[in-house]
mmCIF file of C-alpha atoms in Angstrom:
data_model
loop_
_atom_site.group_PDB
_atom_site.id
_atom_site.type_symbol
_atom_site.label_atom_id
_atom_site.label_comp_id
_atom_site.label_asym_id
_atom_site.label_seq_id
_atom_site.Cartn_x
_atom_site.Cartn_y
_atom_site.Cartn_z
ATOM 1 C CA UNK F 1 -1.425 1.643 17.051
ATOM 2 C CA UNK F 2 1.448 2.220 14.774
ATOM 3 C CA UNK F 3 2.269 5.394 13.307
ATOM 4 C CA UNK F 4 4.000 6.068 9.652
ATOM 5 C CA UNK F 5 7.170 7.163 10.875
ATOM 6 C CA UNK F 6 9.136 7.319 7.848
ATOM 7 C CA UNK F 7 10.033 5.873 4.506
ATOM 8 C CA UNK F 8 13.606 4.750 3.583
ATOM 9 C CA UNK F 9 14.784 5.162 0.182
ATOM 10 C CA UNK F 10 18.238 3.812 -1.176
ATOM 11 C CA UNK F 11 20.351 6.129 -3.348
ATOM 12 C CA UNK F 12 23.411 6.164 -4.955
ATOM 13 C CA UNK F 13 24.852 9.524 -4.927
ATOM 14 C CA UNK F 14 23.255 11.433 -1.891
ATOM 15 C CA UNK F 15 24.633 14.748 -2.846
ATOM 16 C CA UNK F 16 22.491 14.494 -5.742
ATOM 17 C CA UNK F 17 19.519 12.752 -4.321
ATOM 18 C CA UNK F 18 19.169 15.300 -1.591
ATOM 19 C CA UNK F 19 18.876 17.888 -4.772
ATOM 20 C CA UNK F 20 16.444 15.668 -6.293
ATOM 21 C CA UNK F 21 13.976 15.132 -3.530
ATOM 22 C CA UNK F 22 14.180 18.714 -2.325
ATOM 23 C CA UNK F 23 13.043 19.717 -5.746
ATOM 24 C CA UNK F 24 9.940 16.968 -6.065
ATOM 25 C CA UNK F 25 9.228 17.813 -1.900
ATOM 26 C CA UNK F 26 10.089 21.627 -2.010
ATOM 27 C CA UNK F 27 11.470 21.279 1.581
ATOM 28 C CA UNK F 28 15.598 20.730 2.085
ATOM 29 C CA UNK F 29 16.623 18.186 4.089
ATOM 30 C CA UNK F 30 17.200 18.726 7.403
ATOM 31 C CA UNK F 31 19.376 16.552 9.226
ATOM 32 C CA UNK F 32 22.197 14.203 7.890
ATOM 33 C CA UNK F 33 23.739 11.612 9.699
ATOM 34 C CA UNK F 34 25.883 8.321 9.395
ATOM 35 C CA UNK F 35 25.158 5.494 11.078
ATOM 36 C CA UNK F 36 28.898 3.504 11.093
ATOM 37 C CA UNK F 37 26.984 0.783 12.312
ATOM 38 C CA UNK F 38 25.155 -0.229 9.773
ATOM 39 C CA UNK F 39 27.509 1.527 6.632
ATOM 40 C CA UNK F 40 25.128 4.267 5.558
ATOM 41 C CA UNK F 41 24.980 8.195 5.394
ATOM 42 C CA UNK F 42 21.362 8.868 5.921
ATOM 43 C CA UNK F 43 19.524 12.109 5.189
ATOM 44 C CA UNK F 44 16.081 13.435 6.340
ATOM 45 C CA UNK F 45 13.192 14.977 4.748
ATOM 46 C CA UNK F 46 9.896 16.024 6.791
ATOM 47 C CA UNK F 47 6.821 15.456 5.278
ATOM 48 C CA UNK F 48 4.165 16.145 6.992
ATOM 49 C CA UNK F 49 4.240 13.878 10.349
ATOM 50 C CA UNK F 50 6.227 11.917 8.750
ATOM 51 C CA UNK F 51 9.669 12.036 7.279
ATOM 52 C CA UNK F 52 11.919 10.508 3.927
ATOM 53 C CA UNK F 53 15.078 9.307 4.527
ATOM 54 C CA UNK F 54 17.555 8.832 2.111
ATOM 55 C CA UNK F 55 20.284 6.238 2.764
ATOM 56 C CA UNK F 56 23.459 5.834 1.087
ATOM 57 C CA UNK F 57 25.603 3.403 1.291
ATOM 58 C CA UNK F 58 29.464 3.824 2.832
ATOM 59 C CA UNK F 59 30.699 0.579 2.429
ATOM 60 C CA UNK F 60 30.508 -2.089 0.017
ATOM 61 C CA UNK F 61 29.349 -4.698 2.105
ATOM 62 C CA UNK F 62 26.206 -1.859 3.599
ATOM 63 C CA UNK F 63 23.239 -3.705 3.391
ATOM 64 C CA UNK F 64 21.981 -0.375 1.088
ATOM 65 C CA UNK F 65 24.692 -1.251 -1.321
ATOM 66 C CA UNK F 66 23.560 -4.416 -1.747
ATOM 67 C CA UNK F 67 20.011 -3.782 -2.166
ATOM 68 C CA UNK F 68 20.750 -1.172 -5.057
ATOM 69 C CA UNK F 69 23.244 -3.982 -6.813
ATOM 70 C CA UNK F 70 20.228 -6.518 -6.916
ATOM 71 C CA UNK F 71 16.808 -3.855 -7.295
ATOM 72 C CA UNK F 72 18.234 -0.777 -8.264
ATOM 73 C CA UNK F 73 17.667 2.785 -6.342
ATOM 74 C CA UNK F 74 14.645 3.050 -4.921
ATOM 75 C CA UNK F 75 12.302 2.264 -1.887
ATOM 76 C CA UNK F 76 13.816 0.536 0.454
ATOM 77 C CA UNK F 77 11.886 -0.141 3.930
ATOM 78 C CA UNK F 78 8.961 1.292 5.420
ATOM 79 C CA UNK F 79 9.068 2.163 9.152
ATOM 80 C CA UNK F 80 6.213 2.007 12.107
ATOM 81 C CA UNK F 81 6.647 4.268 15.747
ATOM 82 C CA UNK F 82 6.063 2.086 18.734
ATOM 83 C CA UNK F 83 5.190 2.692 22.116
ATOM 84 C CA UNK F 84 7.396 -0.496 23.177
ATOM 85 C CA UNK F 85 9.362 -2.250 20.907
ATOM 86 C CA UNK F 86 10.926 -5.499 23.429
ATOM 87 C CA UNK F 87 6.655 -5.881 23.295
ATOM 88 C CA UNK F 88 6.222 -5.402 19.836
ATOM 89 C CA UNK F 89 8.607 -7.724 18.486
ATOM 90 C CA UNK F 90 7.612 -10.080 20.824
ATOM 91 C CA UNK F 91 3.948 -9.959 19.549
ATOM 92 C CA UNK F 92 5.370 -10.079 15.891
ATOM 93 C CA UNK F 93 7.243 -13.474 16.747
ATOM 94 C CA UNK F 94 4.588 -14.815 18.413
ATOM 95 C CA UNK F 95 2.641 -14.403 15.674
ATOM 96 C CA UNK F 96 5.179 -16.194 13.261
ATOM 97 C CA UNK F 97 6.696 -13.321 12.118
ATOM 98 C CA UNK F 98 10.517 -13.583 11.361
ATOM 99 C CA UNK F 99 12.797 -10.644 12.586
ATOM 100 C CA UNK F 100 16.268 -9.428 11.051
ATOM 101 C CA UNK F 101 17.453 -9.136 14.518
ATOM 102 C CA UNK F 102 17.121 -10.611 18.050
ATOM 103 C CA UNK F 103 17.536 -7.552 19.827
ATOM 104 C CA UNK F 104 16.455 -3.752 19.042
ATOM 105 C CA UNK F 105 19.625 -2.384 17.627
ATOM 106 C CA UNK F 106 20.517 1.513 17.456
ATOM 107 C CA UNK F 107 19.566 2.978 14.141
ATOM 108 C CA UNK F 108 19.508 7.014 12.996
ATOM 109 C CA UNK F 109 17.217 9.491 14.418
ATOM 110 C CA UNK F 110 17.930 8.592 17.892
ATOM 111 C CA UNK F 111 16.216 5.443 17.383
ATOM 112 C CA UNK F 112 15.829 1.461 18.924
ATOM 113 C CA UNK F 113 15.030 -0.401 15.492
ATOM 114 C CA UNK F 114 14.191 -3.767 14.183
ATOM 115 C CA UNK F 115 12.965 -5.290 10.964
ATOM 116 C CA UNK F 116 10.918 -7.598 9.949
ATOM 117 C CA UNK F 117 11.993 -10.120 7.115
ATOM 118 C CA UNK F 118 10.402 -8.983 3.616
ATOM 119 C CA UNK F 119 9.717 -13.043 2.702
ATOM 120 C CA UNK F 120 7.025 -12.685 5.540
ATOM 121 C CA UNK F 121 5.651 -9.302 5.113
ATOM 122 C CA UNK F 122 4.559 -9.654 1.365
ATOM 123 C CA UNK F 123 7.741 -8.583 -0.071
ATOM 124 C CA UNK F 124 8.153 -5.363 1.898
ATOM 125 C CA UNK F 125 11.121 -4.733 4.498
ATOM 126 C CA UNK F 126 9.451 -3.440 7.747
ATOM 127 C CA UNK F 127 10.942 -1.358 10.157
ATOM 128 C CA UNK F 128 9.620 -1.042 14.197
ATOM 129 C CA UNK F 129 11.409 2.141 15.508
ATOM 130 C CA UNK F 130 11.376 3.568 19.102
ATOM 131 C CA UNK F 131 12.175 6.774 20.410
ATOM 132 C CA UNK F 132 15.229 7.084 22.360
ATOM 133 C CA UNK F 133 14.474 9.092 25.407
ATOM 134 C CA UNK F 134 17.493 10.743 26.819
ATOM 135 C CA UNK L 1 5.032 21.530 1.959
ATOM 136 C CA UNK L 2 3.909 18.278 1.352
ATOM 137 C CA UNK L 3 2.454 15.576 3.536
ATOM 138 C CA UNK L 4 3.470 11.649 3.540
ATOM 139 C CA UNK L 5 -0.598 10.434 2.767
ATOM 140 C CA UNK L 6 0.475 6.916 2.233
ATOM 141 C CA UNK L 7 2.145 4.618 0.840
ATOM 142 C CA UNK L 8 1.312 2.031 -1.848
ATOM 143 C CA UNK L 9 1.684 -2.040 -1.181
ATOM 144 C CA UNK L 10 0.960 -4.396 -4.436
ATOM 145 C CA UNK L 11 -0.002 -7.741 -3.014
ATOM 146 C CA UNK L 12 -1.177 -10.919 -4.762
ATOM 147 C CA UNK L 13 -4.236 -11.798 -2.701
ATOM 148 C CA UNK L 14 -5.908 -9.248 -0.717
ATOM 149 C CA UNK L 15 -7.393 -11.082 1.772
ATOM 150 C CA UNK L 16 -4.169 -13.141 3.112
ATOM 151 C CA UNK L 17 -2.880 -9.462 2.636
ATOM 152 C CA UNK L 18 -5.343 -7.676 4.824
ATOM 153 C CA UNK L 19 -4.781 -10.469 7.242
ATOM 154 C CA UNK L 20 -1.191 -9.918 7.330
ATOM 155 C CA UNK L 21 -1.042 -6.238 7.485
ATOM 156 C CA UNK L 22 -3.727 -6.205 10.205
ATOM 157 C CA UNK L 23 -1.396 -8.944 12.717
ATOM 158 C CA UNK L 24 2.114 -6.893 11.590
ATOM 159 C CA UNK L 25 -0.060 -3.250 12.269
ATOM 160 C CA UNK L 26 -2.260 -4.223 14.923
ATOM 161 C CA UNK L 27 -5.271 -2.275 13.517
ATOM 162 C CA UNK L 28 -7.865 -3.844 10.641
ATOM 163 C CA UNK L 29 -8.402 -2.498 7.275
ATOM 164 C CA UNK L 30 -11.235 0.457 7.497
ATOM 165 C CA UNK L 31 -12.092 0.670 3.666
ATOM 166 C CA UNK L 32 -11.820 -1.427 0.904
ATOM 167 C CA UNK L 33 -12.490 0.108 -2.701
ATOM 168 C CA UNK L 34 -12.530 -0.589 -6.227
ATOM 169 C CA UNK L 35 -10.944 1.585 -9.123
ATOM 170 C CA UNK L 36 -12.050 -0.307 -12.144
ATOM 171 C CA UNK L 37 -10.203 2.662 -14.568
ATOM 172 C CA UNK L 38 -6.933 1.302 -13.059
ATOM 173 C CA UNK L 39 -8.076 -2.402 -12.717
ATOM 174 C CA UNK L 40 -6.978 -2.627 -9.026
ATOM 175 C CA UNK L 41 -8.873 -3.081 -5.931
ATOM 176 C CA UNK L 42 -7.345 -0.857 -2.488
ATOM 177 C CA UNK L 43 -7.548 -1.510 0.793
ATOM 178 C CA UNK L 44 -6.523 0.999 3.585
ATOM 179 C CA UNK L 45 -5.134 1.074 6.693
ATOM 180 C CA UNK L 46 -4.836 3.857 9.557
ATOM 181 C CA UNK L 47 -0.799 4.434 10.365
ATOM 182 C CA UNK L 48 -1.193 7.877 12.288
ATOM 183 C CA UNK L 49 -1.676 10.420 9.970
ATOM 184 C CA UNK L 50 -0.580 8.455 6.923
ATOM 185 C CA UNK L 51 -1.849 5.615 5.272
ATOM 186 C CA UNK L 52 -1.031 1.869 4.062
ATOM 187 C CA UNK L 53 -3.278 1.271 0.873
ATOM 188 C CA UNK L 54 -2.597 -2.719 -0.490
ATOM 189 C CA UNK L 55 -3.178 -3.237 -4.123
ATOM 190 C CA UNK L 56 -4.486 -5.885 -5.889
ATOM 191 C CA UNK L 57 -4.828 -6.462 -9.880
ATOM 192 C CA UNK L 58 -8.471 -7.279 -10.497
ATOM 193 C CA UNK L 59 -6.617 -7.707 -14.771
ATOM 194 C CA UNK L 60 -3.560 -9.184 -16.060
ATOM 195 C CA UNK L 61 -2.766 -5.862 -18.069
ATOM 196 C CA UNK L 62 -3.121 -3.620 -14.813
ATOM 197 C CA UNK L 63 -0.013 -1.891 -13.889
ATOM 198 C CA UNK L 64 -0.045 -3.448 -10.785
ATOM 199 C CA UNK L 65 0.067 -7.049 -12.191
ATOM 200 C CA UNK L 66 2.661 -5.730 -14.360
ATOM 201 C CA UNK L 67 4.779 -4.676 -11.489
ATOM 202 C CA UNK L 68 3.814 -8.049 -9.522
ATOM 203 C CA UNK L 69 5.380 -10.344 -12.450
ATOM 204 C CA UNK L 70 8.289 -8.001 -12.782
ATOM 205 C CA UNK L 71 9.609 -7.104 -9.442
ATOM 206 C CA UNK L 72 7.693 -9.189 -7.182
ATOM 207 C CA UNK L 73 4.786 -8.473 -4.131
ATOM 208 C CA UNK L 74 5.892 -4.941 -2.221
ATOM 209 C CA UNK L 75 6.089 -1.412 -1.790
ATOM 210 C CA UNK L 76 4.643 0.236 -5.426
ATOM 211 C CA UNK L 77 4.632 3.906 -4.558
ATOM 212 C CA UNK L 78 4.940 6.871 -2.208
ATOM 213 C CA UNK L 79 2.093 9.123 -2.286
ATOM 214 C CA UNK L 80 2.347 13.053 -1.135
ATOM 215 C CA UNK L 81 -0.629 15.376 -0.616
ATOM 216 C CA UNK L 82 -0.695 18.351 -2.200
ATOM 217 C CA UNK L 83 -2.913 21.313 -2.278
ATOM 218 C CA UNK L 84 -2.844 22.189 -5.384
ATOM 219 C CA UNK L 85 -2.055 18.944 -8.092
ATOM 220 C CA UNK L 86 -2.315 21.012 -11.313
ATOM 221 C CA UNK L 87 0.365 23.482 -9.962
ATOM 222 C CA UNK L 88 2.417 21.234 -8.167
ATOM 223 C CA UNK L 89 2.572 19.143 -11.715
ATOM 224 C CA UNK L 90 3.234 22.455 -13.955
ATOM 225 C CA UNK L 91 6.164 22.949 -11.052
ATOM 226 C CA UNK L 92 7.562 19.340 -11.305
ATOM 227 C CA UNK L 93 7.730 19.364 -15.487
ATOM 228 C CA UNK L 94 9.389 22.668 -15.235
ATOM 229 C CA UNK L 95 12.096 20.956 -13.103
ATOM 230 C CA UNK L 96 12.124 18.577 -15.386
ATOM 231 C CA UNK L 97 10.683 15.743 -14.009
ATOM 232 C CA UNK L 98 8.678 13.558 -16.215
ATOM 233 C CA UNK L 99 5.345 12.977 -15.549
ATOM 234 C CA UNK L 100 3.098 9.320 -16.044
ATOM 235 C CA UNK L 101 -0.127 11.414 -17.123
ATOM 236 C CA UNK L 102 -0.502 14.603 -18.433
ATOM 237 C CA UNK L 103 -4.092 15.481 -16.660
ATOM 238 C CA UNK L 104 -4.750 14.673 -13.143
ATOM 239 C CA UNK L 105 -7.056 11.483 -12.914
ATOM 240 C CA UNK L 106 -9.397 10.025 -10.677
ATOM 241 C CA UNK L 107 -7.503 7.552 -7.509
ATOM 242 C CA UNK L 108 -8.586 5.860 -4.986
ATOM 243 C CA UNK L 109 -9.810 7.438 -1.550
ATOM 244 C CA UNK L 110 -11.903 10.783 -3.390
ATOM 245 C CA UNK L 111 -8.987 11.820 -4.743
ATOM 246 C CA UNK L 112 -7.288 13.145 -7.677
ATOM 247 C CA UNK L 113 -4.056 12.118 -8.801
ATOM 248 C CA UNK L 114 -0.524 11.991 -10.749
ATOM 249 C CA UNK L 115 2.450 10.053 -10.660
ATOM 250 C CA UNK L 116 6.228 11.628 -11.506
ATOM 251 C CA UNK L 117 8.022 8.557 -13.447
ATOM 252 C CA UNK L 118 10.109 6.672 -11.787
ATOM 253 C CA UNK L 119 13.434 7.271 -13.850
ATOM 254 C CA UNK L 120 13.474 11.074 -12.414
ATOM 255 C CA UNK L 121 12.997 9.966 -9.322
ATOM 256 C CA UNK L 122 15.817 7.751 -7.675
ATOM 257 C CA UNK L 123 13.911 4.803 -9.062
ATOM 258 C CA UNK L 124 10.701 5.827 -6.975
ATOM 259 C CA UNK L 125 7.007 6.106 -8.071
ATOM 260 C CA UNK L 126 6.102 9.336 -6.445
ATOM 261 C CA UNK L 127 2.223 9.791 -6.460
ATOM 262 C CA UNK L 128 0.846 12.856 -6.255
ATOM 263 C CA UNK L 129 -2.835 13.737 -4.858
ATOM 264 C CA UNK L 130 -5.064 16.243 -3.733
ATOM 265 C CA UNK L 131 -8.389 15.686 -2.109
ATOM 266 C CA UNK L 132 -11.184 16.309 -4.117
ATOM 267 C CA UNK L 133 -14.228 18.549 -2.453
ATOM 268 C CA UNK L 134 -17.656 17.883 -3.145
#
């Protein structure tokens, strides 16, 4: 059973988005972090059990800078908790699924991610996440 | 404080859609539901404490055909739970946030609901909704 973990949502200008969405949430963010990796400055929201993140781009070649040049700001990916991710993504490939990457890869929040390709999801970029335990 | 309640998938044909969501989730749809006023039929899914609703036009003229032919099959909106929609929207057009209808209306899932225009909001249609009581 997968649980809502969070929604990603790509921004321009994250001093100002963080303003934005703690006026239309009425929470602040609470925790920023980049991820070098992947060229983003990411920013968290809670809501509820689950959380917003905001991701900005830090490079030009960021896979968040490319999806606002072709769509615009705006929702990005949506992302699932697993139990077991090696398992999960296994499943999804099984099931013809295609995946982004091969192998979880380390993404914010102290997290194992992977996506799933939007062409076979119905147009919407899905994220597996794990929990890191230390 | 506001809760993630779900978030909003606009799909072309619900069943290959319901089929889909159920292999990438792992759990089946548990309600399926007309809302003739907004010519869409829903169908949910359980994601923890949040939910997946897909979308499907049931009219060409639906907003959800509209955004189908415009930006293509994916995510359509974020929807929060409030406690309170008529203050929450009096609070959002005093911070200047413009708002898709002026009077809560009837959603999906017994609820009532409002959406904050996408332009004020990074690009994002933020829903709105507050359980109704009978």
């Amino acid at each position: 059973m997968y649980k809502l973990e969070h929604i990603g949502i790509a921004v321009k200008d994250m001093e100002a988005s963080n303003e934005l969405f703690a006026r239309i949430l009425g929470v602040a963010p609470y925790k920023q972090e980049e991820v070098a990796s992947e060229g983003v400055t990411t920013s968290f929201f809670r809501t509820g059990d689950s959380k917003v993140e905001l991701l900005e781009a830090t490079r030009a070649d960021s896979a968040i800078a490319k999806y606002i040049e072709k769509r615009g700001e705006g929702m990005h990916h949506v992302a699932f908790e697993v139990e077991d991710i090696h398992a999960e993504m296994e499943r999804l490939r099984s099931a013809g699924f295609r995946l982004l990457n091969e192998e979880p890869k380390r993404g914010a929040d102290n997290k194992l991610v992977c996506f799933v390709h939007p062409k076979t999801a119905n147009g919407v970029l899905v994220e597996l996440c794990q929990s890191i335990r230390d």
